[in-house]
Short mmCIF file of C-alpha atoms in Angstrom, two decimals:
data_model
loop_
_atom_site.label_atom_id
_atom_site.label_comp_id
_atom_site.label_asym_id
_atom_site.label_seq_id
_atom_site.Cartn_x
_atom_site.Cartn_y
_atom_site.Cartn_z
CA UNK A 1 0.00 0.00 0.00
CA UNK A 2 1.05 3.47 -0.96
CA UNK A 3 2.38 5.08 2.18
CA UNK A 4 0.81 8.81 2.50
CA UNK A 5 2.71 9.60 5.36
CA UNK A 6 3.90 13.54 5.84
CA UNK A 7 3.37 13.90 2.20
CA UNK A 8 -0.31 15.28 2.64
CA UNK A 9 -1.91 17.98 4.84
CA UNK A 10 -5.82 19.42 5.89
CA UNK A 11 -5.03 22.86 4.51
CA UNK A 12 -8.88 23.96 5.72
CA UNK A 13 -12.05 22.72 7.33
CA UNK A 14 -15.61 23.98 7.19
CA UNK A 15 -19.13 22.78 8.94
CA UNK A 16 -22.67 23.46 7.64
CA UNK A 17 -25.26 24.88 9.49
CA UNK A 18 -26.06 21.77 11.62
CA UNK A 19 -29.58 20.63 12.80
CA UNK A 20 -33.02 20.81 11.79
CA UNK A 21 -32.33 23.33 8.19
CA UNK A 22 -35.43 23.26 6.46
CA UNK A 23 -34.27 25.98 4.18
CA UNK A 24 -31.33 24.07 2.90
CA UNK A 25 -30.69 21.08 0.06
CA UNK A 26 -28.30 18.45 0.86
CA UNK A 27 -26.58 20.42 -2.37
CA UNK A 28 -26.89 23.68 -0.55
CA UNK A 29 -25.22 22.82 2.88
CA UNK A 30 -22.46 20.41 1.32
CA UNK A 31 -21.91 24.03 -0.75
CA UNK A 32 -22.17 26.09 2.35
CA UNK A 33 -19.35 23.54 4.42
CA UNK A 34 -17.63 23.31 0.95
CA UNK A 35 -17.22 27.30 0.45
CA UNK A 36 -16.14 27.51 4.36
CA UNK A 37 -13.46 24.98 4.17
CA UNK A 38 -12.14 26.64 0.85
CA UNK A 39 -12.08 30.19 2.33
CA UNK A 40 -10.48 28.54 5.52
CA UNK A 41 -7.30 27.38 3.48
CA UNK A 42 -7.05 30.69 2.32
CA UNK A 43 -7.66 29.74 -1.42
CA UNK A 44 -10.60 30.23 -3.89
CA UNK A 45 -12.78 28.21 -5.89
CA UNK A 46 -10.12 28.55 -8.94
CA UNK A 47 -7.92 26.38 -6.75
CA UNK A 48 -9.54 23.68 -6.35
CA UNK A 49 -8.80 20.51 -9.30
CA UNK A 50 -10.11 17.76 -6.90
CA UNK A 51 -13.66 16.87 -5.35
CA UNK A 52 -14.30 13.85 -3.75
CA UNK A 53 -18.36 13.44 -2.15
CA UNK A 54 -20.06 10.60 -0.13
CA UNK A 55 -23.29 9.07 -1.33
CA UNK A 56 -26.74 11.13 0.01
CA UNK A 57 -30.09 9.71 0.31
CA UNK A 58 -31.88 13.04 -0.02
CA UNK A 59 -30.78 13.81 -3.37
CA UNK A 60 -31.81 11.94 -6.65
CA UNK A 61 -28.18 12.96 -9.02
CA UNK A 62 -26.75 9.97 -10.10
CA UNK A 63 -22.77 11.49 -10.16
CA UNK A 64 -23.25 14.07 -6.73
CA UNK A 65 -19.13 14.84 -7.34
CA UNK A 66 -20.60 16.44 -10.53
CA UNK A 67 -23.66 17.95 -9.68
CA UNK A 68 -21.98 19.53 -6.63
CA UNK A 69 -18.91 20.58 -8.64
CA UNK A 70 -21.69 22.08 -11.25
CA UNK A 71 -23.33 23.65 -8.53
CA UNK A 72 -20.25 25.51 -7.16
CA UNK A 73 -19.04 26.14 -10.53
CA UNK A 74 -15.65 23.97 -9.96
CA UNK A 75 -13.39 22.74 -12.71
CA UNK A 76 -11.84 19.36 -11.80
CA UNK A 77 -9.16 16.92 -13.33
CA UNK A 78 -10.21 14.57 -10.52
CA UNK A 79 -13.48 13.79 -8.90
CA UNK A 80 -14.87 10.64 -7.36
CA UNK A 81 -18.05 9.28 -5.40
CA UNK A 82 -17.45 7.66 -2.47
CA UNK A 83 -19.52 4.79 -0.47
CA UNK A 84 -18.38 2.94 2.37
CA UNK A 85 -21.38 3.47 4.83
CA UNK A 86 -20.25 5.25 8.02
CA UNK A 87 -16.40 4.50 7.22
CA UNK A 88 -16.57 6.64 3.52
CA UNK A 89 -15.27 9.17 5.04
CA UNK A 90 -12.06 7.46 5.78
CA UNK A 91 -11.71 6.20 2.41
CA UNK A 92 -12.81 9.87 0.99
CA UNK A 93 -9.57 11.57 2.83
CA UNK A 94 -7.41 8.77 2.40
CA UNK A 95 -8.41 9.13 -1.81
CA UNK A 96 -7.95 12.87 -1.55
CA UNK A 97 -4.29 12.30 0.48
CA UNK A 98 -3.51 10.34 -2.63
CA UNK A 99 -4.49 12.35 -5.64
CA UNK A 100 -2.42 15.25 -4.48
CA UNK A 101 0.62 13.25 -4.01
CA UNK A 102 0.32 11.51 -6.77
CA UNK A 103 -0.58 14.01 -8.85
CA UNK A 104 -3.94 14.34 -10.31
CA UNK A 105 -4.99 17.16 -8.59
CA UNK A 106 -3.16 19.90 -6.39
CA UNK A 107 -5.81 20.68 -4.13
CA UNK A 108 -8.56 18.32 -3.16
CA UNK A 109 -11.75 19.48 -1.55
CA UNK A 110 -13.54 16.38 0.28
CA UNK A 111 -17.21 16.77 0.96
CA UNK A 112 -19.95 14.89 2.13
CA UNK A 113 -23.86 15.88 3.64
CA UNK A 114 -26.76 15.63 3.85
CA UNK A 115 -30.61 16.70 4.98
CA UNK A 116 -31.69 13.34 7.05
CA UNK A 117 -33.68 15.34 9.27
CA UNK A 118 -36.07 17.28 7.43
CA UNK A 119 -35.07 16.07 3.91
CA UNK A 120 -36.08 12.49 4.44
CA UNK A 121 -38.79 12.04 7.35
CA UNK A 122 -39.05 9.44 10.20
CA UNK A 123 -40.93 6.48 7.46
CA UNK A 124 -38.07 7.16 5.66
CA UNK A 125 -35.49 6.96 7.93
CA UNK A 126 -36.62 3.64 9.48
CA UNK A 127 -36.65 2.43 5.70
CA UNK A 128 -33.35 3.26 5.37
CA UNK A 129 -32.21 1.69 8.85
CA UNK A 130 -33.67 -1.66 7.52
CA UNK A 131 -32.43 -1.78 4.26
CA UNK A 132 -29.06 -2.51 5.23
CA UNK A 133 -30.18 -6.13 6.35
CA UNK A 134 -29.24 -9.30 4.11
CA UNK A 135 -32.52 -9.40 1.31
CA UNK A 136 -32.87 -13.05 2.17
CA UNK A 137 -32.15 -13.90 5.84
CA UNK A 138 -32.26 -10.37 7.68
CA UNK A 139 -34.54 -7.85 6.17
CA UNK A 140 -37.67 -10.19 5.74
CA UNK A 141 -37.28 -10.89 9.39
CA UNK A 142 -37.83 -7.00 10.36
CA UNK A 143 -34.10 -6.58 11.59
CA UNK A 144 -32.67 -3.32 11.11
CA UNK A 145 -29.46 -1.42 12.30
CA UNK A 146 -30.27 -0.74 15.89
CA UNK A 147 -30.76 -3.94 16.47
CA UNK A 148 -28.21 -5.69 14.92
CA UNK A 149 -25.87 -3.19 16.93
CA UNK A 150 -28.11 -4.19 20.18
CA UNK A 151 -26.95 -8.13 19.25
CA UNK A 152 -23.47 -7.02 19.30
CA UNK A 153 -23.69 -5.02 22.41
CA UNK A 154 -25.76 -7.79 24.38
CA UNK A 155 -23.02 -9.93 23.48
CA UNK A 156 -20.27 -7.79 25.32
CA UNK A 157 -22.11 -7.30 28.26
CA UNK A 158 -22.50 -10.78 28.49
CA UNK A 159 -19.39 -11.38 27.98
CA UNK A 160 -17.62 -8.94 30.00
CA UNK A 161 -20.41 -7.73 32.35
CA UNK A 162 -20.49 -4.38 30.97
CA UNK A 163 -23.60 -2.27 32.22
CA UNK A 164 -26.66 -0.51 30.71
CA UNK A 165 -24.97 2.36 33.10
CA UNK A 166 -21.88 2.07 31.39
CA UNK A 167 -23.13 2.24 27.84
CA UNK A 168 -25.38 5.92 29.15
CA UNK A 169 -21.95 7.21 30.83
CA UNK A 170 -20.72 7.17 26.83
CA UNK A 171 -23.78 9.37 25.70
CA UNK A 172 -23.66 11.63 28.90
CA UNK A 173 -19.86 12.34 28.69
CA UNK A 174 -20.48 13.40 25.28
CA UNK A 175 -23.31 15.59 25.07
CA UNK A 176 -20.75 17.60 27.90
CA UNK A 177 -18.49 18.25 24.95
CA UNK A 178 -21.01 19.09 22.34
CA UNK A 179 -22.07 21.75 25.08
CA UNK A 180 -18.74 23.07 25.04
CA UNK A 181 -18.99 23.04 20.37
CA UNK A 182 -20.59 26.60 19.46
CA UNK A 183 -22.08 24.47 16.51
CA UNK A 184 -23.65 21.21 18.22
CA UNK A 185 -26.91 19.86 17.45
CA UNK A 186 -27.58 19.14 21.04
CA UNK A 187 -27.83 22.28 23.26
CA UNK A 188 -28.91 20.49 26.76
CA UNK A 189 -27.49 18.82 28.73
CA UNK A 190 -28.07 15.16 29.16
CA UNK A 191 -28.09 12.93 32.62
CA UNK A 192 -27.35 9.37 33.68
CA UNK A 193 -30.87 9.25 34.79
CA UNK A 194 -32.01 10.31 31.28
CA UNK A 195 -30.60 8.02 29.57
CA UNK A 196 -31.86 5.39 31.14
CA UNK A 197 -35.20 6.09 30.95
CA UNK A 198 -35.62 7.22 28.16
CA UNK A 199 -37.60 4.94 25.47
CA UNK A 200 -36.45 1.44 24.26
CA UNK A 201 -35.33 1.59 20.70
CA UNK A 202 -33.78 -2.02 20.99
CA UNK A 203 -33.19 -3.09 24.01
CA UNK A 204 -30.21 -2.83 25.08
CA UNK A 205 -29.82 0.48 23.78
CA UNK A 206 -32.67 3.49 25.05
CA UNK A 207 -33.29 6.57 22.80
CA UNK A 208 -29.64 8.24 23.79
CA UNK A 209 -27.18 5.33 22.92
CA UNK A 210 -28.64 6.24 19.85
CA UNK A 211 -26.96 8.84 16.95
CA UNK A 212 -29.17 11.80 15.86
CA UNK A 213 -30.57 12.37 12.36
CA UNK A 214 -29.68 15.80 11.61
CA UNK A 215 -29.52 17.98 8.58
CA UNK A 216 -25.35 18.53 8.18
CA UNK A 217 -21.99 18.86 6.05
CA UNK A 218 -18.47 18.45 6.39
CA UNK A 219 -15.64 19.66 4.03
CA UNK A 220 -11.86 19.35 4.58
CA UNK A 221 -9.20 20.51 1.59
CA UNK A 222 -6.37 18.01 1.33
CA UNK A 223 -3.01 19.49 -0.65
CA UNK A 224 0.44 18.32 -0.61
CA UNK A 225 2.83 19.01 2.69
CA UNK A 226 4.96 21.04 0.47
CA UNK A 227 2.23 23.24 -0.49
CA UNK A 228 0.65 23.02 2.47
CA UNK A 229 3.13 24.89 4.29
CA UNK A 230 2.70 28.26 2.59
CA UNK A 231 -0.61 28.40 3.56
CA UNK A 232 -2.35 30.92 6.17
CA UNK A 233 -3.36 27.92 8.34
CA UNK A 234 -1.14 25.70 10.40
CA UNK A 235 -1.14 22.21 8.01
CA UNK A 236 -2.44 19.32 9.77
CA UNK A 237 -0.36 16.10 8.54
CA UNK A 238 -1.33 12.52 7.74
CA UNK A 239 0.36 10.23 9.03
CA UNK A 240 -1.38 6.93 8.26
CA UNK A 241 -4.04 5.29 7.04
CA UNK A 242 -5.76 2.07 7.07
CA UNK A 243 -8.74 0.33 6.12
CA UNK A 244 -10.27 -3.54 6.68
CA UNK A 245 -13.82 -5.20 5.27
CA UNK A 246 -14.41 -8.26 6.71
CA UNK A 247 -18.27 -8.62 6.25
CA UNK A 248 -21.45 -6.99 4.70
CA UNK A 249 -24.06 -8.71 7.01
CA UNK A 250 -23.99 -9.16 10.63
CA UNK A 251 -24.97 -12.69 9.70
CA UNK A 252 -21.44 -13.50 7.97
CA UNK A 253 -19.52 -11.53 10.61
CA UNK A 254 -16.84 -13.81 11.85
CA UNK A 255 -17.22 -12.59 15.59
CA UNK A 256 -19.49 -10.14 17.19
CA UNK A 257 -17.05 -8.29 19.33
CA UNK A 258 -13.59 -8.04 17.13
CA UNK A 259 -14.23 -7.15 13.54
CA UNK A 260 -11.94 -5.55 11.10
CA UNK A 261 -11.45 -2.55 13.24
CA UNK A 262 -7.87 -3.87 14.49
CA UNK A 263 -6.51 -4.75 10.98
CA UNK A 264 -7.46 -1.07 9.93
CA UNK A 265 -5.50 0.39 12.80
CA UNK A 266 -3.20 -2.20 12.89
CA UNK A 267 -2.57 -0.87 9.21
CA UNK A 268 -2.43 2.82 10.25
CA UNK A 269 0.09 2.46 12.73
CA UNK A 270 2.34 0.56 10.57
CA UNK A 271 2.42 3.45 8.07
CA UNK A 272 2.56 6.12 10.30
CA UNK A 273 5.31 4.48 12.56
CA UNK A 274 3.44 4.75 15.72
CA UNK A 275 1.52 2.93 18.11
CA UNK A 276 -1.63 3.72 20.77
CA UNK A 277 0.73 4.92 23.40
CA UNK A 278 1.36 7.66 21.13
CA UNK A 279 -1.91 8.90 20.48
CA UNK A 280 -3.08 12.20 22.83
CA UNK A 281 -6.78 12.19 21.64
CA UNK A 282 -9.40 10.19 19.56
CA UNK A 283 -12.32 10.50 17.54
CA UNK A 284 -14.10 7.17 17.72
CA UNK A 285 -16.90 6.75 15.38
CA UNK A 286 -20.56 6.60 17.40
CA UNK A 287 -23.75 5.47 15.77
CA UNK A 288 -24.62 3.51 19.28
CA UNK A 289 -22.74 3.93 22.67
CA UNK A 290 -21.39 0.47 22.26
CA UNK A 291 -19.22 1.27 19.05
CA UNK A 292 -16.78 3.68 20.29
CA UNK A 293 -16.26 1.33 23.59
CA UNK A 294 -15.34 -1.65 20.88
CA UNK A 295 -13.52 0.20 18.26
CA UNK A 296 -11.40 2.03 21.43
CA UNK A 297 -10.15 -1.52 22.47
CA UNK A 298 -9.68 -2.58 19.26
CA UNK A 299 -7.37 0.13 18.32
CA UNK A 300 -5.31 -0.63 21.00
CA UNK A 301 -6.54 2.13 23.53
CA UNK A 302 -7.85 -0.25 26.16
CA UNK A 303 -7.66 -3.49 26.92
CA UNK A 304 -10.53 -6.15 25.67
CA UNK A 305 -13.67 -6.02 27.96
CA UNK A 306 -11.83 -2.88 29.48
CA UNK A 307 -13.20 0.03 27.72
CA UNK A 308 -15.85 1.11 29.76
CA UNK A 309 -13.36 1.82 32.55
CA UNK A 310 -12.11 4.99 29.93
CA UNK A 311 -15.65 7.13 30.67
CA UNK A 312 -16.12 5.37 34.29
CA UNK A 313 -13.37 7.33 35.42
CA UNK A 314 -13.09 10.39 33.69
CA UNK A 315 -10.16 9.43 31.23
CA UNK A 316 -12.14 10.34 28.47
CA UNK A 317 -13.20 13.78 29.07
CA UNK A 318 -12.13 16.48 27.92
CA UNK A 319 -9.42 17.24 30.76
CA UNK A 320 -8.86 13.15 31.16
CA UNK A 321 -5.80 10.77 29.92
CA UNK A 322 -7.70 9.72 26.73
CA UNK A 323 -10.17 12.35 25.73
CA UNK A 324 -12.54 11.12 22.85
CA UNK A 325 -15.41 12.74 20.83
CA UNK A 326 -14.35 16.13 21.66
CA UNK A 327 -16.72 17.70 19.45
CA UNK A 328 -19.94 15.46 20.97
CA UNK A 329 -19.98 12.55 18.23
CA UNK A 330 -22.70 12.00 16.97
CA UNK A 331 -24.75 10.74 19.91
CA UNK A 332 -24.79 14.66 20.39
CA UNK A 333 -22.96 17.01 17.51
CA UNK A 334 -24.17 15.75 14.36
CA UNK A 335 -25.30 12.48 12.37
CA UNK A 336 -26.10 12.79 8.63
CA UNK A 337 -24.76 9.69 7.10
CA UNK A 338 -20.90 9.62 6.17
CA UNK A 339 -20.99 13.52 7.22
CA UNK A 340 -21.05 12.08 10.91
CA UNK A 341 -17.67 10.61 10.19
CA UNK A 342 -16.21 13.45 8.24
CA UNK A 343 -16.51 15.67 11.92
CA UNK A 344 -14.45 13.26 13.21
CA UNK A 345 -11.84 14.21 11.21
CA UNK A 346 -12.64 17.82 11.34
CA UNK A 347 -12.54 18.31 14.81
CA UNK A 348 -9.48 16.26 15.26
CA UNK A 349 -8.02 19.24 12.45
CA UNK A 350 -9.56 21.24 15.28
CA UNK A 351 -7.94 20.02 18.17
CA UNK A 352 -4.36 19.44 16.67
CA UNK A 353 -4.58 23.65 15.31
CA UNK A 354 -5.13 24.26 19.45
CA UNK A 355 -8.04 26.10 18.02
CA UNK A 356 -11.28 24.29 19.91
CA UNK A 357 -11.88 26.85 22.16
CA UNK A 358 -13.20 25.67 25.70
CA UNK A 359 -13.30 21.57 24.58
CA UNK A 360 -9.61 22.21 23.77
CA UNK A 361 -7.51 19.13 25.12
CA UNK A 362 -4.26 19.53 26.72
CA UNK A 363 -2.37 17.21 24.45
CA UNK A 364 -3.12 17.55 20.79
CA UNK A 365 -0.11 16.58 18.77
CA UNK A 366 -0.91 13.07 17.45
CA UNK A 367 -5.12 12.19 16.65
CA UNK A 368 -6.43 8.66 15.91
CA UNK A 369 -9.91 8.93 14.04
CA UNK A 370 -11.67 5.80 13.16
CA UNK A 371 -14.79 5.49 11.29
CA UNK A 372 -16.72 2.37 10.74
CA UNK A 373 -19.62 1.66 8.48
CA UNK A 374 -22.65 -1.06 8.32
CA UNK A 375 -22.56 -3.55 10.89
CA UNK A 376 -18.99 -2.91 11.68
CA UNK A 377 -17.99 -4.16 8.34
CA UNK A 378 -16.11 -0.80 6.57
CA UNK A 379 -13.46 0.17 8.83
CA UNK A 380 -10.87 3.18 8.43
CA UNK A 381 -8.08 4.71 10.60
CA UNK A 382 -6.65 7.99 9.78
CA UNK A 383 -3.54 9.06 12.01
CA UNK A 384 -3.17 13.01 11.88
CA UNK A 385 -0.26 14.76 13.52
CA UNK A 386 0.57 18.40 14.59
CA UNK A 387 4.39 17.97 12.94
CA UNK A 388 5.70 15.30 10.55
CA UNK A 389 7.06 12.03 12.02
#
């Protein structure tokens, strides 16, 4: 695999308006994030030679890369579409790393967003949470994703004894941060009590181990290190990247609790010449409160059946050993498909710049982000750093 280590940078970042936004197309707030992220690096739409875009399920254009870039009025030598469920946008910045330094483009503007929350509507939604179920042997059956997540996290409280209190400390210690992000979906805040009594939605999981469905966008511009550095913002480096697939269907996953999450890191440490004991902070992808507990562990942060010790005792709060989901995940900051992912990587940008305002974390030279989509089948690990190593 093509190392992109310290050959690529996040020259700029940029957020949509994030919530309920009635008045805005998926088009119009992956334009809005798109524009702000552009601006951010201090260069202008004439810049810009590379697009890369997730897959939306609001809007109908069969090549979104070129409606968006038609939109904007962009002239590209390289665009793609992306899908990898949850984990696209992984793959998106790990494409966009490798365009510039190979080449094809100088500067690469990676996008992804949609309108779930008023572009969709809640039939629609649930649709779309049981389509993802084998045609044959899952979907008939009226599975869909919470509850394949709830098998998978009834499994590891089995078999480690983990608690319905444990998986609520997650979602509490979370919307905290997202109080502390000027541009969080959730403005209240959230107690242990709440949680867990709030509805079922598949038992074990209650209405707040559960992501939002928000309207959102994400953008990031990826250039080369060498052009990076004349830039007006501080470059952000990659360092590694890895992905895994190891299964479509929850039915042909080889194991409930380790999936391809470890190979993925595994892959990104390798690259990047590092290990967990070097990472200061991580952004842990969220759809449940039971992912970023597994995918922590698997990337080497805690120990197997260990994980909820990391929000028991503080560790990964803002001010603790390990903070993770700075920005509020998106349990609380923002869930619109990929996009969810995609803030991941934008507030680790964030964090490394020293620029996150009161959720800023002491330590913020090296970032681990992992995204994972499905049924923890697509997994990616992106290692960002402050300075090359």
């Amino acid at each position: 695999m093509m190392s992109i280590r310290n050959q690529a940078v996040v020259a700029g970042i940029g957020q949509s308006a994030i919530g309920k936004v009635p008045e805005m197309s998926a088009l119009e707030l992956c334009a809005q994030a798109a524009r702000r992220a552009i601006r951010d690096a201090g260069l202008s739409l004439k810049d810009i030679d590379g697009l890369v875009t997730a897959y939306s399920m609001t809007e109908s254009y069969p090549v979104l890369y070129g409606a968006l870039a038609e939109f904007m009025g962009l002239e590209l030598s390289y665009g793609v579409e992306q899908t990898a469920g949850g984990g696209t946008s992984g793959v998106m910045i790990h494409d966009a790393a490798l365009a510039v330094i190979s080449g094809r483009a100088k500067a690469v503007l990676v996008v992804s967003g949609d309108n779930r929350a008023t572009g969709m509507g809640r039939d629609n939604a649930v649709s779309a949470l049981a389509a993802w179920g084998h045609p044959e042997y899952e979907y008939p059956y009226g599975g869909f994703i919470p509850a394949y997540y709830a098998m998978i996290a009834r499994r590891y409280m089995h078999q480690y004894g983990a608690t319905s209190e444990d998986l609520a400390r997650v979602a509490v210690t979370q919307r905290a941060h997202a109080l502390r992000h000027p541009n969080a979906h959730m403005k209240t805040p959230l107690s242990l009590e709440q949680v867990l009594t709030s509805k079922w939605i598949a038992e074990p999981f209650r209405l707040f181990d559960c992501c939002l469905i928000s309207d959102a966008a994400g953008a990031m511009v990826i250039t080369r290190a060498d052009r990076g550095r004349d830039l007006p913002q501080p470059p952000v480096y990659l360092l590694g990247a890895g992905e895994a697939f190891t299964h479509e269907h929850i039915l042909a996953a080889p194991s409930l609790l380790r999936s391809g999450a470890h190979l993925a890191a595994g892959r990104a440490y390798k690259m990047a010449g590092l290990g967990p004991a070097d990472v200061d902070f991580a952004e842990l992808y969220d759809c449940f409160t039971i992912t970023p507990m597994l995918l922590a562990e698997e990337c080497g942060l805690a120990a197997p059946g260990e994980a909820a010790g990391l929000w028991q005792d503080g560790c990964a709060a803002i001010a603790g050993r390990m903070p993770i989901n700075t920005h509020g995940g998106m349990l609380s900051h923002a869930h619109a498909g990929a996009t969810g992912g995609l803030f991941d990587s934008i507030e680790a940008v964030e964090q490394i710049r020293g620029r996150a305002g009161e959720r800023q974390v002491q330590r913020h030279e090296i970032a681990l982000v992992h995204v994972e989509g499905g049924i923890m089948s697509n997994h990616s690990t992106l290692l960002y750093g402050k300075q090359p190593v």
